Coordinates of C-alpha atoms in Angstrom, one line a residue:
Chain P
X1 CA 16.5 25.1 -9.4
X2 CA 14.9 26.7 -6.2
X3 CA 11.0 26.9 -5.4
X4 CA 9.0 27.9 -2.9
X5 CA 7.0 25.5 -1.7
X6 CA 4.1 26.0 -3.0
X7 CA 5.1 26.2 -6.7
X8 CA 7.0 22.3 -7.6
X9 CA 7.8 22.0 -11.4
X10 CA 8.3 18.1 -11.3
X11 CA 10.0 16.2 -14.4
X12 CA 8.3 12.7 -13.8
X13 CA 10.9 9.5 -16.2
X14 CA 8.7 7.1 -16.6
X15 CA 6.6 5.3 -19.3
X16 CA 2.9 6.1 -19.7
X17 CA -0.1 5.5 -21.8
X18 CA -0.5 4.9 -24.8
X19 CA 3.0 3.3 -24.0
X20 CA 3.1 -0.6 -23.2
X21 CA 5.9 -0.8 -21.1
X22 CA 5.4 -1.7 -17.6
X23 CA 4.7 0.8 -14.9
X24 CA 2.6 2.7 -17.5
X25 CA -1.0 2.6 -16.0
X26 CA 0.3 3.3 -12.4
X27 CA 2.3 6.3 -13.8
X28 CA -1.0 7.3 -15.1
X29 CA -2.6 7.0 -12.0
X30 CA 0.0 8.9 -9.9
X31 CA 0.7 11.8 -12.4
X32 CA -3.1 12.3 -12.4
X33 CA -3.0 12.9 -8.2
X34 CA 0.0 14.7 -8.3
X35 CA -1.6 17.4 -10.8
X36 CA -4.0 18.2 -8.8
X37 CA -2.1 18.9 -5.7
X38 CA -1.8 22.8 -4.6
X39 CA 2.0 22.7 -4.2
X40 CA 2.6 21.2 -7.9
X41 CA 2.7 23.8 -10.5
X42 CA 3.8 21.6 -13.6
X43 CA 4.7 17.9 -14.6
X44 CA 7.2 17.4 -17.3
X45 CA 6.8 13.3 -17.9
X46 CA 9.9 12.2 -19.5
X47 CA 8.7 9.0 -21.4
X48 CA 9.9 6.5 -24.1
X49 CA 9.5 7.1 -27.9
X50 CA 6.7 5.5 -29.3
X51 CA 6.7 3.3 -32.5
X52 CA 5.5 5.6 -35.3
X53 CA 2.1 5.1 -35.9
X54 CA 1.6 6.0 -32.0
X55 CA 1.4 9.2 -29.9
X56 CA 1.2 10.9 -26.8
X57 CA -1.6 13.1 -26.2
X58 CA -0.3 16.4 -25.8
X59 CA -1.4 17.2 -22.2
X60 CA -1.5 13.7 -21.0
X61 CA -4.7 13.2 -22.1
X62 CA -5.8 14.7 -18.8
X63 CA -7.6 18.0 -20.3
X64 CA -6.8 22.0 -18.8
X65 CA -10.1 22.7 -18.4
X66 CA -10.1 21.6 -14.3
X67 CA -7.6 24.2 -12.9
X68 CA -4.7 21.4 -12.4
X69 CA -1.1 21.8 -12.5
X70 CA -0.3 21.4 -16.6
X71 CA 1.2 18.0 -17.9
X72 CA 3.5 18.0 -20.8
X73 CA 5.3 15.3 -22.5
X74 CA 8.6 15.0 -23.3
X75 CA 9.6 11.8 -25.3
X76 CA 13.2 11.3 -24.8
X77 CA 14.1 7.3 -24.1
X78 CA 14.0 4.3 -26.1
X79 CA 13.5 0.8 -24.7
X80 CA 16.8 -1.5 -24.5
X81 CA 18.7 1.6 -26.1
X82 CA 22.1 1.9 -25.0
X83 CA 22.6 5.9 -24.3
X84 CA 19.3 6.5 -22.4
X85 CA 20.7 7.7 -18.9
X86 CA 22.5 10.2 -21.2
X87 CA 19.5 11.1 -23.0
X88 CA 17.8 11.7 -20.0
X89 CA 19.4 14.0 -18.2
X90 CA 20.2 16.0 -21.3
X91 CA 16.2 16.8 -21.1
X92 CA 16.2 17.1 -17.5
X93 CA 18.7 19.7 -18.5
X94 CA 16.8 21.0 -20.9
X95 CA 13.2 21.4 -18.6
X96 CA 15.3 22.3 -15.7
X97 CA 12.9 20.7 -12.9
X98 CA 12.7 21.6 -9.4
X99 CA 12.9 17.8 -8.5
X100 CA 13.5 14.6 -10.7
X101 CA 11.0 11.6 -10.0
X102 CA 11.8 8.0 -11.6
X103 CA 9.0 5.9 -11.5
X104 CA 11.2 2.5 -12.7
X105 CA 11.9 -1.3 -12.2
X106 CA 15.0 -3.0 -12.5
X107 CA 13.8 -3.4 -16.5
X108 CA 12.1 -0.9 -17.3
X109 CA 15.1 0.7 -19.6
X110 CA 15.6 -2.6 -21.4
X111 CA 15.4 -6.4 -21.7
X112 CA 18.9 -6.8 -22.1
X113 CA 21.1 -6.7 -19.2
X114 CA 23.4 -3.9 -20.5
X115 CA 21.1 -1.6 -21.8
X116 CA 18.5 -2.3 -18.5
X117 CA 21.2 -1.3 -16.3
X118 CA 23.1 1.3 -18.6
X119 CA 19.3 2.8 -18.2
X120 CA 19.5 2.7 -14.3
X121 CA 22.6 4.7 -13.9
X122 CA 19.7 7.8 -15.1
X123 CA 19.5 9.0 -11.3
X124 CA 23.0 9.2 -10.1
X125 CA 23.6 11.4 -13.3
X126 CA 21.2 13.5 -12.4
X127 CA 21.4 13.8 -9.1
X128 CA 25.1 14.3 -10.0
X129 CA 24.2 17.3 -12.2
X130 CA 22.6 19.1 -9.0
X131 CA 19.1 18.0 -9.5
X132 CA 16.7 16.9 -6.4
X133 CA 16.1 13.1 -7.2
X134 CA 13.7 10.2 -5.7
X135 CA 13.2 7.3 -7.2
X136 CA 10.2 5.7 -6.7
X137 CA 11.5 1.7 -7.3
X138 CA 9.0 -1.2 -7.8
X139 CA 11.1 -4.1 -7.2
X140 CA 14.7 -5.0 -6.2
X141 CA 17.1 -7.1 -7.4
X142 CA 16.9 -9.3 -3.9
X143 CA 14.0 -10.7 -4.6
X144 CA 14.4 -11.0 -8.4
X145 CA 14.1 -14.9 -9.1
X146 CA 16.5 -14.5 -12.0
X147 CA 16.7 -18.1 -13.2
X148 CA 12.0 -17.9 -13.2
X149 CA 12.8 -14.5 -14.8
X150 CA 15.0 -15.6 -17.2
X151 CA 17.6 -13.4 -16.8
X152 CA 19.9 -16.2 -16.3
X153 CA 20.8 -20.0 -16.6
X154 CA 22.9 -21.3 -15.1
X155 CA 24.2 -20.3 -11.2
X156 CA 27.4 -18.6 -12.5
X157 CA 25.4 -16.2 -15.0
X158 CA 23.1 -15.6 -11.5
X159 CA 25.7 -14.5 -9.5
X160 CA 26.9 -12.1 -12.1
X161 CA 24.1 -10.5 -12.6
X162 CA 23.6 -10.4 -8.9
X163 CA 26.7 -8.2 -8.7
X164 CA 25.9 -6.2 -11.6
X165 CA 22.3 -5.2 -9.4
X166 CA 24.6 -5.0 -6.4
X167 CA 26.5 -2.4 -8.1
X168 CA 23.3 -0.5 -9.7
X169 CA 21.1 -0.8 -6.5
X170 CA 24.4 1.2 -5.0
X171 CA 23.9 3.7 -8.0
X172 CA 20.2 3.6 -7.5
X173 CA 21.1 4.7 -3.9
X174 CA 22.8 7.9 -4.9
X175 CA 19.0 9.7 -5.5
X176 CA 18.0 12.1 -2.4
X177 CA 15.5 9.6 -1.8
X178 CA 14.2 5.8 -2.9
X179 CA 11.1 5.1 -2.2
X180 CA 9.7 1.1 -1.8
X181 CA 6.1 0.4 -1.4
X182 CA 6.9 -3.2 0.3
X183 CA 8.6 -2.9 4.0
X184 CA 10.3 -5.7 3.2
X185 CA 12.3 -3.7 0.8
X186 CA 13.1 -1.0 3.0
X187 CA 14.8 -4.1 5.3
X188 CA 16.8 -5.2 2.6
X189 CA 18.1 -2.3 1.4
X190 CA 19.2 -0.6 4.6
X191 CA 20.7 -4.1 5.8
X192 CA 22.5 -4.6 2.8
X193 CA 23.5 -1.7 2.1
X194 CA 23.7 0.5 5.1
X195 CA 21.1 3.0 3.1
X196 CA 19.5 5.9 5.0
X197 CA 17.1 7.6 2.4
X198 CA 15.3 4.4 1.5
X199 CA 11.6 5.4 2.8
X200 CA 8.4 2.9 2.8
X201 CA 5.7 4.3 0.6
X202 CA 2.1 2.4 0.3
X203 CA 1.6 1.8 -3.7
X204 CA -1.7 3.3 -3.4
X205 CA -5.3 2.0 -5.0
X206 CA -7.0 3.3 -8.4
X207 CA -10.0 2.5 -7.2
X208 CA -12.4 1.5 -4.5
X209 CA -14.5 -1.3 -4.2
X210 CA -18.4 -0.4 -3.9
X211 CA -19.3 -0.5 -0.4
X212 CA -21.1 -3.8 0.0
X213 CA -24.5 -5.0 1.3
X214 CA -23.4 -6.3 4.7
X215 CA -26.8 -7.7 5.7
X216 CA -27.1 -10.2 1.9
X217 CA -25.6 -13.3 2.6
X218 CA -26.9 -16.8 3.8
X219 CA -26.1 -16.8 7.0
X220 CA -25.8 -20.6 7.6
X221 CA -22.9 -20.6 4.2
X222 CA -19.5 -21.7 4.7
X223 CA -17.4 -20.6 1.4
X224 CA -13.7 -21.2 0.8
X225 CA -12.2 -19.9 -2.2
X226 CA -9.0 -21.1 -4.0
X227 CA -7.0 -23.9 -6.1
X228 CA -6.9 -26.7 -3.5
X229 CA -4.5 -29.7 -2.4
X230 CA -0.8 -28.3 -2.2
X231 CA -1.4 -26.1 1.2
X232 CA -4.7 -25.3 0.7
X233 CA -6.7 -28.8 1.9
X234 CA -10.2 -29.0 2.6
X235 CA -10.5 -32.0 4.8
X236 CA -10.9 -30.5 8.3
X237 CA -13.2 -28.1 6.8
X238 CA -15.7 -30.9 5.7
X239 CA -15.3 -32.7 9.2
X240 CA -15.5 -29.4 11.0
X241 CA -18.8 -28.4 8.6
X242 CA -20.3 -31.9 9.7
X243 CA -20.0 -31.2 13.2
X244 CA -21.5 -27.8 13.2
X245 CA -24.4 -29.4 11.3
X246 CA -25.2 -32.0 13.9
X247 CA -24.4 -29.9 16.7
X248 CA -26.8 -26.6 16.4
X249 CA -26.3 -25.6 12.7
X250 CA -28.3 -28.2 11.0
X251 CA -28.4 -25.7 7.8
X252 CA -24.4 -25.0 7.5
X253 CA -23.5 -25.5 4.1
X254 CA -20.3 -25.4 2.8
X255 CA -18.9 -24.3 -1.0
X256 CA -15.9 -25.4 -2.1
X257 CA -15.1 -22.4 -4.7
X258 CA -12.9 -23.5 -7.1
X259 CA -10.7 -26.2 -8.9
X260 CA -7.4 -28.3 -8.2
X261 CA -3.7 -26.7 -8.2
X262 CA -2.1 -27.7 -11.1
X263 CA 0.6 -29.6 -8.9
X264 CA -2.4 -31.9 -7.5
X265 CA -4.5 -32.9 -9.9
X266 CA -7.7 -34.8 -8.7
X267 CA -7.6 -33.6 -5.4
X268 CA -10.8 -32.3 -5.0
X269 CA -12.1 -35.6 -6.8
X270 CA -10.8 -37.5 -4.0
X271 CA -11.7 -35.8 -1.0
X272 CA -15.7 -35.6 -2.7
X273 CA -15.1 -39.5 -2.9
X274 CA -14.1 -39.8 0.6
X275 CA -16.7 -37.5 2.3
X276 CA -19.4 -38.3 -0.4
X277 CA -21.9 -39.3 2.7
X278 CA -21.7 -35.8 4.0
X279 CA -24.5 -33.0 3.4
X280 CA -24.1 -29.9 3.3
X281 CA -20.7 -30.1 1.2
X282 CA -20.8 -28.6 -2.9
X283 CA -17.9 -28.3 -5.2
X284 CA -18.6 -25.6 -7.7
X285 CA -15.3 -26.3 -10.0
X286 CA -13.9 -23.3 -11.6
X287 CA -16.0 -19.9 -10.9
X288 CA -16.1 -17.4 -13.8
X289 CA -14.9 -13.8 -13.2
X290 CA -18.8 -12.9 -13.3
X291 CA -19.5 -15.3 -10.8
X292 CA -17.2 -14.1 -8.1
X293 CA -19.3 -11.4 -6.5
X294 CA -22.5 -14.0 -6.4
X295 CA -20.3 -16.7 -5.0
X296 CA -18.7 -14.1 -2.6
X297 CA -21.8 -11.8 -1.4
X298 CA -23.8 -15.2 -0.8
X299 CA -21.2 -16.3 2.1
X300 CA -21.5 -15.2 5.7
X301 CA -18.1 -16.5 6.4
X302 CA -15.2 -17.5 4.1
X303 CA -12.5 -19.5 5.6
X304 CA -9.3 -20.3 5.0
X305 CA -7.7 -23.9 5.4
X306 CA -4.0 -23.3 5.1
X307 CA -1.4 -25.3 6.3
X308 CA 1.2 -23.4 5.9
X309 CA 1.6 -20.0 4.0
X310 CA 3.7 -18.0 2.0
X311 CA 2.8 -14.4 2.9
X312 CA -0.6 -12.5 2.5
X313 CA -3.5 -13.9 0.5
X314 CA -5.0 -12.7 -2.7
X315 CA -8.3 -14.6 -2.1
X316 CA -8.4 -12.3 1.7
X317 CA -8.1 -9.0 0.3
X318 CA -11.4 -10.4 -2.4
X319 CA -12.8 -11.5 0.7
X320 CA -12.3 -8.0 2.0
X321 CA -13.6 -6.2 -0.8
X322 CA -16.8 -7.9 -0.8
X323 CA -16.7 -6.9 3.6
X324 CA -16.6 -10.5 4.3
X325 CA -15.6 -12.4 7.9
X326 CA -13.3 -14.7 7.5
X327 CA -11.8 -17.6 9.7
X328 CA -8.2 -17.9 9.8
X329 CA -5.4 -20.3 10.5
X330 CA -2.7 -19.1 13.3
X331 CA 0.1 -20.1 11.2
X332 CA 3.5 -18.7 12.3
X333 CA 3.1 -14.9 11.3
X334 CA 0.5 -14.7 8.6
X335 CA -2.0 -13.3 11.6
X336 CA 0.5 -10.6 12.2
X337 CA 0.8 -9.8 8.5
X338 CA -2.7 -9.7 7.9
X339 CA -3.6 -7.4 10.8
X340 CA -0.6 -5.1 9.9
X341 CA -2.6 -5.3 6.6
X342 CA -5.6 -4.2 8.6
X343 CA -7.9 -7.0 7.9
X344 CA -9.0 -9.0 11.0
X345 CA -10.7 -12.5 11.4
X346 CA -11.6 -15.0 13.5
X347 CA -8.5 -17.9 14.0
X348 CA -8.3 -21.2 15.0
X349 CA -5.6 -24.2 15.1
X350 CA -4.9 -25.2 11.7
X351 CA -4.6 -29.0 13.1
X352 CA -7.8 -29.0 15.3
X353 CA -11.3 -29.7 13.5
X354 CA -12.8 -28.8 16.6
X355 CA -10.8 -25.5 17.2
X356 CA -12.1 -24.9 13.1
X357 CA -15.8 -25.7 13.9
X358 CA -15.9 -23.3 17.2
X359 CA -14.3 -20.6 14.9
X360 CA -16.7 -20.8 12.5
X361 CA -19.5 -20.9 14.8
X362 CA -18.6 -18.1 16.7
X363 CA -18.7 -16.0 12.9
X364 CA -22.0 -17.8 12.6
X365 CA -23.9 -17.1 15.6
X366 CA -23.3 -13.9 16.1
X367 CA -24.6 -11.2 12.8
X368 CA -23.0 -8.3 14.8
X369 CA -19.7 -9.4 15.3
X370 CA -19.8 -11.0 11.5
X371 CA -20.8 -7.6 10.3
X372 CA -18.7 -5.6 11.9
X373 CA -15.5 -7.8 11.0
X374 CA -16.7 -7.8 7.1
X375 CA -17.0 -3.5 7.6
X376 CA -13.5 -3.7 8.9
X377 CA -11.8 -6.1 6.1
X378 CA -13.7 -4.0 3.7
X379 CA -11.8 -1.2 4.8
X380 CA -8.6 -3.0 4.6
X381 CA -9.2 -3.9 1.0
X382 CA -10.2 0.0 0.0
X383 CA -6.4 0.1 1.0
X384 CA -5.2 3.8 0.5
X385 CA -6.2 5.9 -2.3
X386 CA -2.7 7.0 -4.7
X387 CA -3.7 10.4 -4.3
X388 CA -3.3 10.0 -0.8
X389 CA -0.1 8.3 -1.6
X390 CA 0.9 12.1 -3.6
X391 CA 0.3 13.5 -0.9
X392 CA 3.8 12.3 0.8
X393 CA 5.6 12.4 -2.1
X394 CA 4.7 16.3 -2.3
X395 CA 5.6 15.7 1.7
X396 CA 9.0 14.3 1.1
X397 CA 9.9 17.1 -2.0
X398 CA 9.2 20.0 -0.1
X399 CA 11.4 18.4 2.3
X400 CA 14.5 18.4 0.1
X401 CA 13.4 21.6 -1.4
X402 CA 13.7 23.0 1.9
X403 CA 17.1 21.3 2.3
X404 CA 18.3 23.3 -0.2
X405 CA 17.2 26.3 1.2
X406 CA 19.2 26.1 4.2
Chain U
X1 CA -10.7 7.6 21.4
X2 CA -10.6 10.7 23.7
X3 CA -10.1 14.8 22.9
X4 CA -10.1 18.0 24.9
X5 CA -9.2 21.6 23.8
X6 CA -6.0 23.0 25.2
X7 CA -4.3 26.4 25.2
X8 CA -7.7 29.2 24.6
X9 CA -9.3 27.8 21.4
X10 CA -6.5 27.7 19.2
X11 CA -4.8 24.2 20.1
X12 CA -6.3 21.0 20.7
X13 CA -5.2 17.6 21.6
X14 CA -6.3 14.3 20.1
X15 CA -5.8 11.1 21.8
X16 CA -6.6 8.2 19.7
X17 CA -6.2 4.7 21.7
X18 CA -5.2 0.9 20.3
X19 CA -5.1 0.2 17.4
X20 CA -5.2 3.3 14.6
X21 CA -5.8 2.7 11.7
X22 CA -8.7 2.4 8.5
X23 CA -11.1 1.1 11.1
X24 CA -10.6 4.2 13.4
X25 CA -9.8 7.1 10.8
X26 CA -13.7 7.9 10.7
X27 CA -13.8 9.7 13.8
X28 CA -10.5 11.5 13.9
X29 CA -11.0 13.1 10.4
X30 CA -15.1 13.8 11.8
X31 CA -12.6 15.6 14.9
X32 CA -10.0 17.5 12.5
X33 CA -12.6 18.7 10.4
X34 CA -14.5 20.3 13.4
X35 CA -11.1 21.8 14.2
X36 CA -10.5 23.4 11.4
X37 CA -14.1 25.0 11.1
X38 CA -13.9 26.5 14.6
X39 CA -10.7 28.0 13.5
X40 CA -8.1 26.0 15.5
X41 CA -4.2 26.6 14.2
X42 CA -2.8 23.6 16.2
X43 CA -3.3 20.4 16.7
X44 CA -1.1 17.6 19.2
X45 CA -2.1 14.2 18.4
X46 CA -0.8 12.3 21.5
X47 CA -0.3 9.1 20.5
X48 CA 0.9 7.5 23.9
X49 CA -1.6 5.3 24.1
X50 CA -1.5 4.0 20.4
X51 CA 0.6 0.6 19.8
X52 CA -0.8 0.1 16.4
X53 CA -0.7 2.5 13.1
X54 CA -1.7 1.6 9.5
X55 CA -1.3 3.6 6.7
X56 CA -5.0 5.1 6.5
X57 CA -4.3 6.8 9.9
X58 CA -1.0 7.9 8.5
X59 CA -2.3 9.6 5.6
X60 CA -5.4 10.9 8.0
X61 CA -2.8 13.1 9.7
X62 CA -1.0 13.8 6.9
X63 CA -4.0 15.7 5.7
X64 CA -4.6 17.1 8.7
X65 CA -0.7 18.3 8.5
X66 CA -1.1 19.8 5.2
X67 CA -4.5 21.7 6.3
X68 CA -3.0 22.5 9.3
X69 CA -0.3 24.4 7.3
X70 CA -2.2 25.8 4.8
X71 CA -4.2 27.6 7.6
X72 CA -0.9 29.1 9.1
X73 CA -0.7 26.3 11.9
X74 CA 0.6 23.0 12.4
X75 CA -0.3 19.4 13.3
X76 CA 2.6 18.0 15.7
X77 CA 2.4 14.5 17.7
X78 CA 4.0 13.2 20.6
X79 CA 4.5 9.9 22.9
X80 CA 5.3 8.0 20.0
X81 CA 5.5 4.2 21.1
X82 CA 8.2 2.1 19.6
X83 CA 5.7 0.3 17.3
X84 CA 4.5 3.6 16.4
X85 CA 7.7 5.3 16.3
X86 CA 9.3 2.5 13.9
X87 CA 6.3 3.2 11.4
X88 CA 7.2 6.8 11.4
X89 CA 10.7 6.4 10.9
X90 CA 10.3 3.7 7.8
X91 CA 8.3 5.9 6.0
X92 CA 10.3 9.0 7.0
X93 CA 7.3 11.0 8.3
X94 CA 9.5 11.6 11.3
X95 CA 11.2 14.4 9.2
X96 CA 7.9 16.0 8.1
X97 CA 6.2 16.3 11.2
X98 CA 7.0 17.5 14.5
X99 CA 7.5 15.3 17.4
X100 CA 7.5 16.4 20.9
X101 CA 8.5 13.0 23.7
X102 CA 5.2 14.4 25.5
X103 CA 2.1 16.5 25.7
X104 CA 3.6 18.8 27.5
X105 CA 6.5 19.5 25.4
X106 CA 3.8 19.8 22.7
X107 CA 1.8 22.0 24.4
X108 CA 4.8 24.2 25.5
X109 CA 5.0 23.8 21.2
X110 CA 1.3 25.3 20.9
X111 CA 1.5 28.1 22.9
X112 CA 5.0 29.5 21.6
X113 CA 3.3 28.8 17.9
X114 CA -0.4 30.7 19.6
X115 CA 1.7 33.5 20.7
X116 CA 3.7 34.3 17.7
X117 CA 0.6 34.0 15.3
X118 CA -1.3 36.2 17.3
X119 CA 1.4 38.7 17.6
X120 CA 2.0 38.9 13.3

């Protein structure tokens, strides 16, 4: 089981295309940066069976021809089948790796709850066997809504299954290394648990957004983008877009980009009724996926009128990818989270109109400060490319393999 | 962002400042890559006065780490600031690079690593 470092024969348990089972596409993604690293000599992907009339192509589907480490596949787990830990580290066995990478979720061994965790115990057992293992883990049991999941229904069946995870998230914790790709995570699990090889990993992106055309957008339009009336309300908006019309900014126009949240329907109805005297003010209703970029590239400013929030925002990191400024509520910490995130904006008081309208104008007036805050969100929502991401897993293996050597 | 050369041409220092991070990236890779082509074997990014790091500059230096090492040399930091330093030590970096509490130290680093290369 030793290497040099230069030479990593990597067994990757995971699913993968042609496979359906969850995970598949970013295993893809993540097995295709990892072959072309120097230090990787080989990837052995230990995947599910497929049904019958389906196959694996033989090298992965990624081709010889460009001088990357080889990819074989080695079929050797069934979804919700009982025995798979066992099955898998008789192939590990088998392959004899250098280093053992899971790529798994709490379900991706099963939907039952014996057979999903039976599945889970896979690391320890290997790792137990003497082999270097980190599991790369996409979600925890902490944050597992079971009763939305439907794992469980009624409180009792919750809190057993909540000490079942307990008890696999330990097991989980015997591999060299777990790696979590949300820092929240990391928190958990070394509070709870008192875990010291939990390590914060980015996801990674497959692709990146086109660099857009900075200079293309009205300047005088105002977009927000969303389903409005639970947290996302649109009043202050209108009365601050009124008051930047009749006070320098005759053209401001604002879009309101998109429909009602199911939990408040005719919300947009009514607040067109109330404010129906007001220019400058158009409700598009729903926006088609092919509309987006128009509705997006058009804007010199999109804003966001929260009032309250439950973590980062989808619609931002859009916003980001089309290298729009926004305007931003400072709302407890979502303007700490979204600059750890990278993205920046202007902010203003989610309860003052005026302290809206000044934001606004301030994104408005000034085309060099608007650009330069779209360049910078668009950076943010390139995020960081997975093979950048490989690049500290191969990092963190040579670590342990160096371990070893001492 | 400020840089001088240290120890004859074969170390450098880097000295990013704020916040580094995607937006900032641009100019330290333009740096490292002008390193590495006038043949520099070690590099100290000081990172005393940096009390922000995202994961663009994180994967920036581990690049520059991995070049660094492939080239016989290495790509140490030092002054990390708790912000900084808590970063490091979620994603375990800490154990991959070498980190020195000050330039100094680091420099002390280069030259024992300067020596030793050009004696082999």
């Amino acid at each position: 089981m030793k290497a040099s470092s230069s030479t990593l024969r990597i067994a990757v348990v995971t699913t993968f295309p042609p496979g359906s089972g969850s995970l598949n596409e970013y295993a893809y993604h993540l097995v295709n940066a990892l072959r072309t690293k120097a230090e990787v000599s080989e990837l052995i992907l230990l995947t599910d069976e497929l049904p019958d009339d389906q196959a694996y192509p033989e090298d992965g589907g990624f081709g010889l021809a460009d001088g990357a480490a080889p990819v074989s596949i080695m079929p050797c787990w069934r979804f919700d089948a009982p025995a798979n830990a066992f099955r898998i580290l008789r192939a590990v066995q088998r392959v004899k790796p250098d280093l053992v990478l899971f790529n798994i979720q709490f379900a991706t061994f099963g939907r039952g709850k014996a057979p999903a965790s039976l599945g889970l115990t896979a690391p320890a057992l290997v790792k137990t066997a003497g082999y270097k293992t980190i599991v790369l883990l996409h979600n925890i049991m902490e944050t597992v809504d079971l009763h939305s999941a439907g794992f469980a229904s009624n409180a009792l069946m919750a809190r057993t299954i909540q000490a079942v995870g307990n008890g696999v998230t330990r097991l989980l914790l015997q591999a060299d290394l777990v790696a979590l790709t949300i820092p929240k995570y990391v928190e958990i699990l070394r509070e709870k648990y008192a875990a010291e090889n939990v390590i914060l990993a980015p996801h990674g992106t497959f692709e990146t957004p086109p660099e857009p055309d900075y200079g293309c957008e009205r300047a005088t339009r105002i977009l927000t983008f969303g389903k409005f009336g639970t947290y996302k309300k649109i009043e202050r908006l209108v009365e601050a877009t009124q008051a930047l019309r009749s006070n320098g900014h005759p053209n401001a126009e604002l879009v309101v980009a998109g429909t009602d949240n199911p939990n408040t329907p005719g919300y947009l109805a009514g607040v067109a009724e109330r404010y129906r005297e007001a220019g400058g003010v158009r409700f598009t209703g729903y926006v088609s996926e092919e509309d987006v970029p128009v509705v997006f590239r058009e804007a010199a400013v999109v804003v966001f009128p929260y009032t309250s929030t439950t973590g980062s925002s989808g619609v931002l990191h859009q916003a980001g990818s089309y290298g729009k400024a926004v305007v931003l509520p400072r709302l407890g910490d979502f303007a700490e989270l979204v600059e750890e995130e990278g993205y920046t904006g202007a902010y203003f008081e989610p309860d003052s109109v005026e302290s809206l309208k000044l934001a606004i104008a301030r994104v408005l007036d000034d085309s060099e400060y608007r650009r330069e805050m779209g360049r910078r969100n668009y950076l943010a929502a390139c995020g960081l490319p997975i093979s950048e991401v490989a690049d500290w897993y191969v990092l963190h293996m040579q670590a342990l393999m160096q371990q070893e050597e001492i | 962002m400020s840089y001088h050369t240290l120890i004859d041409s074969q170390a450098s220092v880097y000295s990013p400042a704020g916040r580094f991070d995607a937006h900032g990236i641009g100019a330290a890779q333009e740096w490292l890559q002008a390193q590495y082509q006038a043949g520099v074997q070690f590099i100290i990014v000081d990172l005393q006065e940096v009390h922000f790091i995202d994961s663009a500059a994180l994967a920036t230096l581990v690049s520059g780490l991995k070049s660094c090492r492939s080239a016989g040399g290495d790509l140490v930091l030092c002054s990390l600031q708790q912000p900084v330093a808590i970063i490091f030590e979620l994603t375990k970096l800490d154990r991959v690079f070498e980190i020195y509490p000050d330039v100094t130290d680091a420099a002390n680093a280069a030259s024992r690593h300067v020596s030793a290369w050009a004696q082999s």
